[in-house]
Amino acid sequence: MMKTKQQRGVDFYLDPGETLRAGPGFRLDAVDPESTPGYDGRKADGARHLDRQDARLDDLQERLFAASKGGSDQRVLLVLQAMDTAGKGGIVSHVVGTMDPQGVHLKAFKAPTDQEKAHDFLWRIEKEVPEAGMVGVFDRSHYEDVLIHRVHGWADEAELERRYAAINDFESRLMEQGTTLVKVMLHISKDEQKDRLLARLHDPAKHWKYTTNDLAERGFWDDYQAAFQIMLEKTSTAAAPWHVIPANRKWYARIAVQQLLIDALERIGPQWPAADFDVDEQIAAVSAS
Amino acid sequence: MMKTKQQRGVDFYLDPGETLRAGPGFRLDAVDPESTPGYDGRKADGARHLDRQDARLDDLQERLFAASKGGSDQRVLLVLQAMDTAGKGGIVSHVVGTMDPQGVHLKAFKAPTDQEKAHDFLWRIEKEVPEAGMVGVFDRSHYEDVLIHRVHGWADEAELERRYAAINDFESRLMEQGTTLVKVMLHISKDEQKDRLLARLHDPAKHWKYTTNDLAERGFWDDYQAAFQIMLEKTSTAAAPWHVIPANRKWYARIAVQQLLIDALERIGPQWPAADFDVDEQIAAVSAS
């Protein structure tokens, strides 16, 4: 499974699917948010790496889209979860944003509306799952219902247990329909969050990104870490594992997510569909038109 | 209104809002699809121009998004119409694709479903109009209902007249709600379409983009040109004008659409919203957290 850096055609060895997977016995508090597992380059190397791999990701995404026109049911769903300021937005703009918008379905889930609250928590999620050929991206997701809900006690233990099971069933069904799930938790340290909140507060062009609620939620830091740990234990399955990405270094988190998407698409191996018409006949007809 | 090239900070004078506007007396058949009005550079210059203006468009779009968090109701809707192969997809990937996906709502309208057909033609459109702060992009639109429907006689003259009026009313309402409309027709020549269809047919990686229906529709070329001409006369209003962009040169069409978006956003002039909290107080609180 592992490839050398030469096989990958890049300068550094990076296999986040292996190194960052939250497998059995995984401990979130053992992950150093400053680290860059599997990558021995620096920031400038990482930026170059990201640029160089853009074209590969874009090509694979176009092939996925094209394959669906030929009848393939394959699709990808990237799920992003993280503490505030961990860099979900940067992943969307710098990694997702390099793909053709025509093949991407992005959904940022906010606090549910009254109508959404009147339904099961997966009701609003189901409506946003990607069609065949698409790369879906969830900026927050159904996992909020076992994270913020656990932290604030909006659901009791029995209900949370029901939700973990419902999520695993739901994701199994998505996979049966041809979805490859890429589940990513961006992991920053509490100090790093402080620095990033302060940076927003010191820049008037970033004030709109800040709310006083960010500080209130920060007060529940340890509870969130515990909720993430349980989420990982309950829902990091063999078929749909979580990847915990150290994210104090934004450039590292971006190349890691980019590589996870590339690897997912390479596993699918989408092919240009064969023409369902006689090519020579059409060339003659168009030439004569 | 007009700016010199120095004022724009770019090498060449380009004001598509003026030069490409379909005003009173506009004749589609007087537009040369090979031409590059307002731009005296060549392909390589155009590519550099596009790259250089990326950051400006991206910055304005972020400001628009931010302003909506401060209560602004402003938004933009780019409407793209064209003959097959004219380059709508290239506009989406190379112009729209440079903006942050979080601030873009793209909708490609296909042939309507049975459910959509059971409603008025604007029913499915209304559901996709951009929220405040967003740049909406329609790849095809409500204008299909006065283009392909006129060409194939799916609507009679009275119904088409009703639709032109309904479209103008609908767009007036969007503008009252804070929408700036950017309506773009990409204009290619019949010979150019032939070349592009043949290029698709000669490249197995492009076969999925071709259907035999493309050739059938090409047979109605003159009828489509006539339907576009009437559409322009009926719906290119002072407040929501059409811009007809010569598109045989893809690079030119891209910089023209990019500039139309930049100009629309500059007219809105979105501002970073002021903090709705006491900044110093929050800095102290975060620092102590």
PDB file of N, CA, C and O in Angstrom, chain A residues 58-115:
ATOM      1  N   ASP A  58      -7.048  17.896  -9.695  1.00  0.00           N
ATOM      2  CA  ASP A  58      -8.007  18.433 -10.661  1.00  0.00           C
ATOM      3  C   ASP A  58      -8.291  17.418 -11.763  1.00  0.00           C
ATOM      4  O   ASP A  58      -9.439  17.221 -12.166  1.00  0.00           O
ATOM      5  N   ASP A  59      -7.247  16.742 -12.220  1.00  0.00           N
ATOM      6  CA  ASP A  59      -7.412  15.735 -13.279  1.00  0.00           C
ATOM      7  C   ASP A  59      -8.267  14.565 -12.790  1.00  0.00           C
ATOM      8  O   ASP A  59      -9.190  14.118 -13.474  1.00  0.00           O
ATOM      9  N   LEU A  60      -7.969  14.086 -11.583  1.00  0.00           N
ATOM     10  CA  LEU A  60      -8.736  12.954 -11.033  1.00  0.00           C
ATOM     11  C   LEU A  60     -10.204  13.336 -10.835  1.00  0.00           C
ATOM     12  O   LEU A  60     -11.107  12.541 -11.083  1.00  0.00           O
ATOM     13  N   GLN A  61     -10.420  14.549 -10.371  1.00  0.00           N
ATOM     14  CA  GLN A  61     -11.804  14.993 -10.146  1.00  0.00           C
ATOM     15  C   GLN A  61     -12.562  15.064 -11.466  1.00  0.00           C
ATOM     16  O   GLN A  61     -13.736  14.678 -11.551  1.00  0.00           O
ATOM     17  N   GLU A  62     -11.899  15.540 -12.520  1.00  0.00           N
ATOM     18  CA  GLU A  62     -12.580  15.592 -13.817  1.00  0.00           C
ATOM     19  C   GLU A  62     -12.898  14.186 -14.321  1.00  0.00           C
ATOM     20  O   GLU A  62     -13.969  13.938 -14.876  1.00  0.00           O
ATOM     21  N   ARG A  63     -11.973  13.267 -14.086  1.00  0.00           N
ATOM     22  CA  ARG A  63     -12.229  11.876 -14.494  1.00  0.00           C
ATOM     23  C   ARG A  63     -13.408  11.272 -13.725  1.00  0.00           C
ATOM     24  O   ARG A  63     -14.211  10.519 -14.283  1.00  0.00           O
ATOM     25  N   LEU A  64     -13.490  11.589 -12.438  1.00  0.00           N
ATOM     26  CA  LEU A  64     -14.615  11.098 -11.634  1.00  0.00           C
ATOM     27  C   LEU A  64     -15.931  11.608 -12.214  1.00  0.00           C
ATOM     28  O   LEU A  64     -16.901  10.851 -12.377  1.00  0.00           O
ATOM     29  N   PHE A  65     -15.941  12.898 -12.527  1.00  0.00           N
ATOM     30  CA  PHE A  65     -17.143  13.522 -13.085  1.00  0.00           C
ATOM     31  C   PHE A  65     -17.497  12.878 -14.422  1.00  0.00           C
ATOM     32  O   PHE A  65     -18.648  12.519 -14.678  1.00  0.00           O
ATOM     33  N   ALA A  66     -16.492  12.716 -15.265  1.00  0.00           N
ATOM     34  CA  ALA A  66     -16.717  12.125 -16.583  1.00  0.00           C
ATOM     35  C   ALA A  66     -17.226  10.691 -16.470  1.00  0.00           C
ATOM     36  O   ALA A  66     -18.153  10.288 -17.184  1.00  0.00           O
ATOM     37  N   ALA A  67     -16.634   9.935 -15.540  1.00  0.00           N
ATOM     38  CA  ALA A  67     -17.011   8.524 -15.390  1.00  0.00           C
ATOM     39  C   ALA A  67     -18.490   8.382 -15.057  1.00  0.00           C
ATOM     40  O   ALA A  67     -19.155   7.436 -15.483  1.00  0.00           O
ATOM     41  N   SER A  68     -19.020   9.330 -14.295  1.00  0.00           N
ATOM     42  CA  SER A  68     -20.441   9.260 -13.928  1.00  0.00           C
ATOM     43  C   SER A  68     -21.326   9.414 -15.161  1.00  0.00           C
ATOM     44  O   SER A  68     -22.437   8.868 -15.202  1.00  0.00           O
ATOM     45  N   LYS A  69     -20.850  10.143 -16.156  1.00  0.00           N
ATOM     46  CA  LYS A  69     -21.619  10.280 -17.401  1.00  0.00           C
ATOM     47  C   LYS A  69     -21.661   8.957 -18.148  1.00  0.00           C
ATOM     48  O   LYS A  69     -22.539   8.717 -18.980  1.00  0.00           O
ATOM     49  N   GLY A  70     -20.670   8.115 -17.869  1.00  0.00           N
ATOM     50  CA  GLY A  70     -20.640   6.793 -18.476  1.00  0.00           C
ATOM     51  C   GLY A  70     -21.306   5.735 -17.605  1.00  0.00           C
ATOM     52  O   GLY A  70     -21.204   4.544 -17.889  1.00  0.00           O
ATOM     53  N   GLY A  71     -21.947   6.165 -16.515  1.00  0.00           N
ATOM     54  CA  GLY A  71     -22.718   5.231 -15.701  1.00  0.00           C
ATOM     55  C   GLY A  71     -22.103   4.860 -14.362  1.00  0.00           C
ATOM     56  O   GLY A  71     -22.713   4.127 -13.582  1.00  0.00           O
ATOM     57  N   SER A  72     -20.900   5.358 -14.063  1.00  0.00           N
ATOM     58  CA  SER A  72     -20.289   5.039 -12.768  1.00  0.00           C
ATOM     59  C   SER A  72     -21.079   5.696 -11.644  1.00  0.00           C
ATOM     60  O   SER A  72     -21.559   6.822 -11.778  1.00  0.00           O
ATOM     61  N   ASP A  73     -21.214   4.977 -10.516  1.00  0.00           N
ATOM     62  CA  ASP A  73     -21.913   5.564  -9.367  1.00  0.00           C
ATOM     63  C   ASP A  73     -20.933   6.109  -8.317  1.00  0.00           C
ATOM     64  O   ASP A  73     -21.340   6.502  -7.228  1.00  0.00           O
ATOM     65  N   GLN A  74     -19.661   6.155  -8.651  1.00  0.00           N
ATOM     66  CA  GLN A  74     -18.653   6.573  -7.680  1.00  0.00           C
ATOM     67  C   GLN A  74     -18.711   8.071  -7.393  1.00  0.00           C
ATOM     68  O   GLN A  74     -18.973   8.879  -8.291  1.00  0.00           O
ATOM     69  N   ARG A  75     -18.440   8.416  -6.140  1.00  0.00           N
ATOM     70  CA  ARG A  75     -18.406   9.814  -5.695  1.00  0.00           C
ATOM     71  C   ARG A  75     -17.573   9.862  -4.422  1.00  0.00           C
ATOM     72  O   ARG A  75     -17.292   8.831  -3.819  1.00  0.00           O
ATOM     73  N   VAL A  76     -17.220  11.052  -3.998  1.00  0.00           N
ATOM     74  CA  VAL A  76     -16.385  11.238  -2.805  1.00  0.00           C
ATOM     75  C   VAL A  76     -17.094  12.205  -1.870  1.00  0.00           C
ATOM     76  O   VAL A  76     -17.749  13.152  -2.330  1.00  0.00           O
ATOM     77  N   LEU A  77     -16.990  11.954  -0.570  1.00  0.00           N
ATOM     78  CA  LEU A  77     -17.513  12.912   0.405  1.00  0.00           C
ATOM     79  C   LEU A  77     -16.436  13.209   1.442  1.00  0.00           C
ATOM     80  O   LEU A  77     -16.037  12.328   2.203  1.00  0.00           O
ATOM     81  N   LEU A  78     -15.956  14.446   1.425  1.00  0.00           N
ATOM     82  CA  LEU A  78     -14.990  14.928   2.411  1.00  0.00           C
ATOM     83  C   LEU A  78     -15.758  15.560   3.567  1.00  0.00           C
ATOM     84  O   LEU A  78     -16.539  16.495   3.362  1.00  0.00           O
ATOM     85  N   VAL A  79     -15.542  15.022   4.770  1.00  0.00           N
ATOM     86  CA  VAL A  79     -16.197  15.551   5.971  1.00  0.00           C
ATOM     87  C   VAL A  79     -15.136  16.258   6.815  1.00  0.00           C
ATOM     88  O   VAL A  79     -14.121  15.657   7.170  1.00  0.00           O
ATOM     89  N   LEU A  80     -15.353  17.535   7.101  1.00  0.00           N
ATOM     90  CA  LEU A  80     -14.401  18.325   7.883  1.00  0.00           C
ATOM     91  C   LEU A  80     -14.989  18.694   9.242  1.00  0.00           C
ATOM     92  O   LEU A  80     -16.059  19.306   9.309  1.00  0.00           O
ATOM     93  N   GLN A  81     -14.287  18.296  10.288  1.00  0.00           N
ATOM     94  CA  GLN A  81     -14.679  18.689  11.649  1.00  0.00           C
ATOM     95  C   GLN A  81     -13.456  19.240  12.365  1.00  0.00           C
ATOM     96  O   GLN A  81     -12.327  18.792  12.131  1.00  0.00           O
ATOM     97  N   ALA A  82     -13.696  20.191  13.241  1.00  0.00           N
ATOM     98  CA  ALA A  82     -12.563  20.800  13.947  1.00  0.00           C
ATOM     99  C   ALA A  82     -13.079  21.789  14.976  1.00  0.00           C
ATOM    100  O   ALA A  82     -14.231  22.216  14.924  1.00  0.00           O
ATOM    101  N   MET A  83     -12.192  22.171  15.881  1.00  0.00           N
ATOM    102  CA  MET A  83     -12.464  23.304  16.750  1.00  0.00           C
ATOM    103  C   MET A  83     -12.441  24.585  15.912  1.00  0.00           C
ATOM    104  O   MET A  83     -11.851  24.626  14.837  1.00  0.00           O
ATOM    105  N   ASP A  84     -13.067  25.649  16.418  1.00  0.00           N
ATOM    106  CA  ASP A  84     -13.038  26.933  15.722  1.00  0.00           C
ATOM    107  C   ASP A  84     -11.600  27.359  15.431  1.00  0.00           C
ATOM    108  O   ASP A  84     -10.704  27.141  16.256  1.00  0.00           O
ATOM    109  N   THR A  85     -11.401  27.987  14.301  1.00  0.00           N
ATOM    110  CA  THR A  85     -10.116  28.546  13.823  1.00  0.00           C
ATOM    111  C   THR A  85      -9.122  27.467  13.372  1.00  0.00           C
ATOM    112  O   THR A  85      -7.990  27.797  13.013  1.00  0.00           O
ATOM    113  N   ALA A  86      -9.526  26.206  13.353  1.00  0.00           N
ATOM    114  CA  ALA A  86      -8.551  25.153  13.037  1.00  0.00           C
ATOM    115  C   ALA A  86      -8.170  25.130  11.559  1.00  0.00           C
ATOM    116  O   ALA A  86      -7.185  24.478  11.192  1.00  0.00           O
ATOM    117  N   GLY A  87      -8.938  25.815  10.720  1.00  0.00           N
ATOM    118  CA  GLY A  87      -8.520  25.927   9.323  1.00  0.00           C
ATOM    119  C   GLY A  87      -9.421  25.229   8.321  1.00  0.00           C
ATOM    120  O   GLY A  87      -8.993  24.983   7.188  1.00  0.00           O
ATOM    121  N   LYS A  88     -10.665  24.950   8.680  1.00  0.00           N
ATOM    122  CA  LYS A  88     -11.580  24.339   7.710  1.00  0.00           C
ATOM    123  C   LYS A  88     -11.740  25.250   6.497  1.00  0.00           C
ATOM    124  O   LYS A  88     -11.714  24.792   5.357  1.00  0.00           O
ATOM    125  N   GLY A  89     -11.892  26.537   6.772  1.00  0.00           N
ATOM    126  CA  GLY A  89     -12.068  27.480   5.665  1.00  0.00           C
ATOM    127  C   GLY A  89     -10.875  27.498   4.724  1.00  0.00           C
ATOM    128  O   GLY A  89     -11.041  27.596   3.506  1.00  0.00           O
ATOM    129  N   GLY A  90      -9.688  27.388   5.291  1.00  0.00           N
ATOM    130  CA  GLY A  90      -8.475  27.368   4.462  1.00  0.00           C
ATOM    131  C   GLY A  90      -8.410  26.115   3.604  1.00  0.00           C
ATOM    132  O   GLY A  90      -7.945  26.152   2.464  1.00  0.00           O
ATOM    133  N   ILE A  91      -8.855  24.983   4.148  1.00  0.00           N
ATOM    134  CA  ILE A  91      -8.911  23.749   3.354  1.00  0.00           C
ATOM    135  C   ILE A  91      -9.864  23.944   2.187  1.00  0.00           C
ATOM    136  O   ILE A  91      -9.560  23.572   1.044  1.00  0.00           O
ATOM    137  N   VAL A  92     -11.008  24.545   2.462  1.00  0.00           N
ATOM    138  CA  VAL A  92     -11.991  24.743   1.390  1.00  0.00           C
ATOM    139  C   VAL A  92     -11.418  25.661   0.314  1.00  0.00           C
ATOM    140  O   VAL A  92     -11.487  25.364  -0.879  1.00  0.00           O
ATOM    141  N   SER A  93     -10.805  26.786   0.721  1.00  0.00           N
ATOM    142  CA  SER A  93     -10.339  27.719  -0.314  1.00  0.00           C
ATOM    143  C   SER A  93      -9.074  27.224  -1.008  1.00  0.00           C
ATOM    144  O   SER A  93      -8.943  27.380  -2.224  1.00  0.00           O
ATOM    145  N   HIS A  94      -8.145  26.591  -0.282  1.00  0.00           N
ATOM    146  CA  HIS A  94      -6.850  26.249  -0.876  1.00  0.00           C
ATOM    147  C   HIS A  94      -6.751  24.823  -1.417  1.00  0.00           C
ATOM    148  O   HIS A  94      -5.854  24.545  -2.210  1.00  0.00           O
ATOM    149  N   VAL A  95      -7.597  23.929  -0.984  1.00  0.00           N
ATOM    150  CA  VAL A  95      -7.548  22.551  -1.499  1.00  0.00           C
ATOM    151  C   VAL A  95      -8.788  22.283  -2.364  1.00  0.00           C
ATOM    152  O   VAL A  95      -8.677  22.007  -3.556  1.00  0.00           O
ATOM    153  N   VAL A  96      -9.955  22.414  -1.755  1.00  0.00           N
ATOM    154  CA  VAL A  96     -11.192  22.206  -2.513  1.00  0.00           C
ATOM    155  C   VAL A  96     -11.269  23.212  -3.671  1.00  0.00           C
ATOM    156  O   VAL A  96     -11.695  22.875  -4.773  1.00  0.00           O
ATOM    157  N   GLY A  97     -10.814  24.451  -3.395  1.00  0.00           N
ATOM    158  CA  GLY A  97     -10.924  25.527  -4.378  1.00  0.00           C
ATOM    159  C   GLY A  97     -10.091  25.339  -5.630  1.00  0.00           C
ATOM    160  O   GLY A  97     -10.270  26.066  -6.606  1.00  0.00           O
ATOM    161  N   THR A  98      -9.175  24.370  -5.625  1.00  0.00           N
ATOM    162  CA  THR A  98      -8.377  24.152  -6.836  1.00  0.00           C
ATOM    163  C   THR A  98      -9.080  23.201  -7.808  1.00  0.00           C
ATOM    164  O   THR A  98      -8.652  23.059  -8.943  1.00  0.00           O
ATOM    165  N   MET A  99     -10.153  22.558  -7.339  1.00  0.00           N
ATOM    166  CA  MET A  99     -10.907  21.692  -8.247  1.00  0.00           C
ATOM    167  C   MET A  99     -11.935  22.531  -9.005  1.00  0.00           C
ATOM    168  O   MET A  99     -12.326  23.613  -8.576  1.00  0.00           O
ATOM    169  N   ASP A 100     -12.389  22.000 -10.139  1.00  0.00           N
ATOM    170  CA  ASP A 100     -13.393  22.690 -10.932  1.00  0.00           C
ATOM    171  C   ASP A 100     -14.702  22.771 -10.143  1.00  0.00           C
ATOM    172  O   ASP A 100     -15.225  21.738  -9.707  1.00  0.00           O
ATOM    173  N   PRO A 101     -15.245  23.978  -9.962  1.00  0.00           N
ATOM    174  CA  PRO A 101     -16.480  24.114  -9.174  1.00  0.00           C
ATOM    175  C   PRO A 101     -17.630  23.250  -9.703  1.00  0.00           C
ATOM    176  O   PRO A 101     -18.524  22.882  -8.944  1.00  0.00           O
ATOM    177  N   GLN A 102     -17.590  22.923 -10.985  1.00  0.00           N
ATOM    178  CA  GLN A 102     -18.678  22.120 -11.560  1.00  0.00           C
ATOM    179  C   GLN A 102     -18.728  20.708 -10.998  1.00  0.00           C
ATOM    180  O   GLN A 102     -19.759  20.044 -11.087  1.00  0.00           O
ATOM    181  N   GLY A 103     -17.610  20.244 -10.427  1.00  0.00           N
ATOM    182  CA  GLY A 103     -17.582  18.888  -9.894  1.00  0.00           C
ATOM    183  C   GLY A 103     -17.583  18.830  -8.381  1.00  0.00           C
ATOM    184  O   GLY A 103     -17.376  17.762  -7.810  1.00  0.00           O
ATOM    185  N   VAL A 104     -17.823  19.967  -7.742  1.00  0.00           N
ATOM    186  CA  VAL A 104     -17.754  20.039  -6.278  1.00  0.00           C
ATOM    187  C   VAL A 104     -19.098  20.480  -5.713  1.00  0.00           C
ATOM    188  O   VAL A 104     -19.707  21.418  -6.224  1.00  0.00           O
ATOM    189  N   HIS A 105     -19.552  19.788  -4.688  1.00  0.00           N
ATOM    190  CA  HIS A 105     -20.757  20.233  -3.972  1.00  0.00           C
ATOM    191  C   HIS A 105     -20.373  20.520  -2.532  1.00  0.00           C
ATOM    192  O   HIS A 105     -20.129  19.606  -1.751  1.00  0.00           O
ATOM    193  N   LEU A 106     -20.293  21.804  -2.204  1.00  0.00           N
ATOM    194  CA  LEU A 106     -19.874  22.232  -0.863  1.00  0.00           C
ATOM    195  C   LEU A 106     -21.085  22.600  -0.041  1.00  0.00           C
ATOM    196  O   LEU A 106     -21.969  23.317  -0.507  1.00  0.00           O
ATOM    197  N   LYS A 107     -21.128  22.105   1.199  1.00  0.00           N
ATOM    198  CA  LYS A 107     -22.205  22.503   2.101  1.00  0.00           C
ATOM    199  C   LYS A 107     -21.613  22.829   3.471  1.00  0.00           C
ATOM    200  O   LYS A 107     -20.959  21.993   4.091  1.00  0.00           O
ATOM    201  N   ALA A 108     -21.825  24.060   3.910  1.00  0.00           N
ATOM    202  CA  ALA A 108     -21.423  24.462   5.259  1.00  0.00           C
ATOM    203  C   ALA A 108     -22.655  24.352   6.145  1.00  0.00           C
ATOM    204  O   ALA A 108     -23.644  25.053   5.927  1.00  0.00           O
ATOM    205  N   PHE A 109     -22.598  23.453   7.112  1.00  0.00           N
ATOM    206  CA  PHE A 109     -23.738  23.275   8.014  1.00  0.00           C
ATOM    207  C   PHE A 109     -23.643  24.240   9.189  1.00  0.00           C
ATOM    208  O   PHE A 109     -22.635  24.267   9.899  1.00  0.00           O
ATOM    209  N   LYS A 110     -24.693  25.042   9.337  1.00  0.00           N
ATOM    210  CA  LYS A 110     -24.777  25.992  10.447  1.00  0.00           C
ATOM    211  C   LYS A 110     -25.697  25.406  11.521  1.00  0.00           C
ATOM    212  O   LYS A 110     -26.156  24.274  11.404  1.00  0.00           O
ATOM    213  N   ALA A 111     -25.975  26.199  12.550  1.00  0.00           N
ATOM    214  CA  ALA A 111     -26.959  25.775  13.548  1.00  0.00           C
ATOM    215  C   ALA A 111     -28.256  25.440  12.817  1.00  0.00           C
ATOM    216  O   ALA A 111     -28.667  26.160  11.910  1.00  0.00           O
ATOM    217  N   PRO A 112     -28.905  24.335  13.168  1.00  0.00           N
ATOM    218  CA  PRO A 112     -30.098  23.917  12.428  1.00  0.00           C
ATOM    219  C   PRO A 112     -31.252  24.909  12.575  1.00  0.00           C
ATOM    220  O   PRO A 112     -31.406  25.559  13.603  1.00  0.00           O
ATOM    221  N   THR A 113     -32.056  25.015  11.532  1.00  0.00           N
ATOM    222  CA  THR A 113     -33.264  25.838  11.575  1.00  0.00           C
ATOM    223  C   THR A 113     -34.343  25.117  12.393  1.00  0.00           C
ATOM    224  O   THR A 113     -34.202  23.934  12.722  1.00  0.00           O
ATOM    225  N   ASP A 114     -35.422  25.828  12.678  1.00  0.00           N
ATOM    226  CA  ASP A 114     -36.542  25.192  13.397  1.00  0.00           C
ATOM    227  C   ASP A 114     -37.085  24.012  12.606  1.00  0.00           C
ATOM    228  O   ASP A 114     -37.409  22.963  13.174  1.00  0.00           O
ATOM    229  N   GLN A 115     -37.177  24.174  11.280  1.00  0.00           N
ATOM    230  CA  GLN A 115     -37.687  23.070  10.459  1.00  0.00           C
ATOM    231  C   GLN A 115     -36.749  21.863  10.545  1.00  0.00           C
ATOM    232  O   GLN A 115     -37.199  20.721  10.691  1.00  0.00           O
TER     233      GLN A 115
END
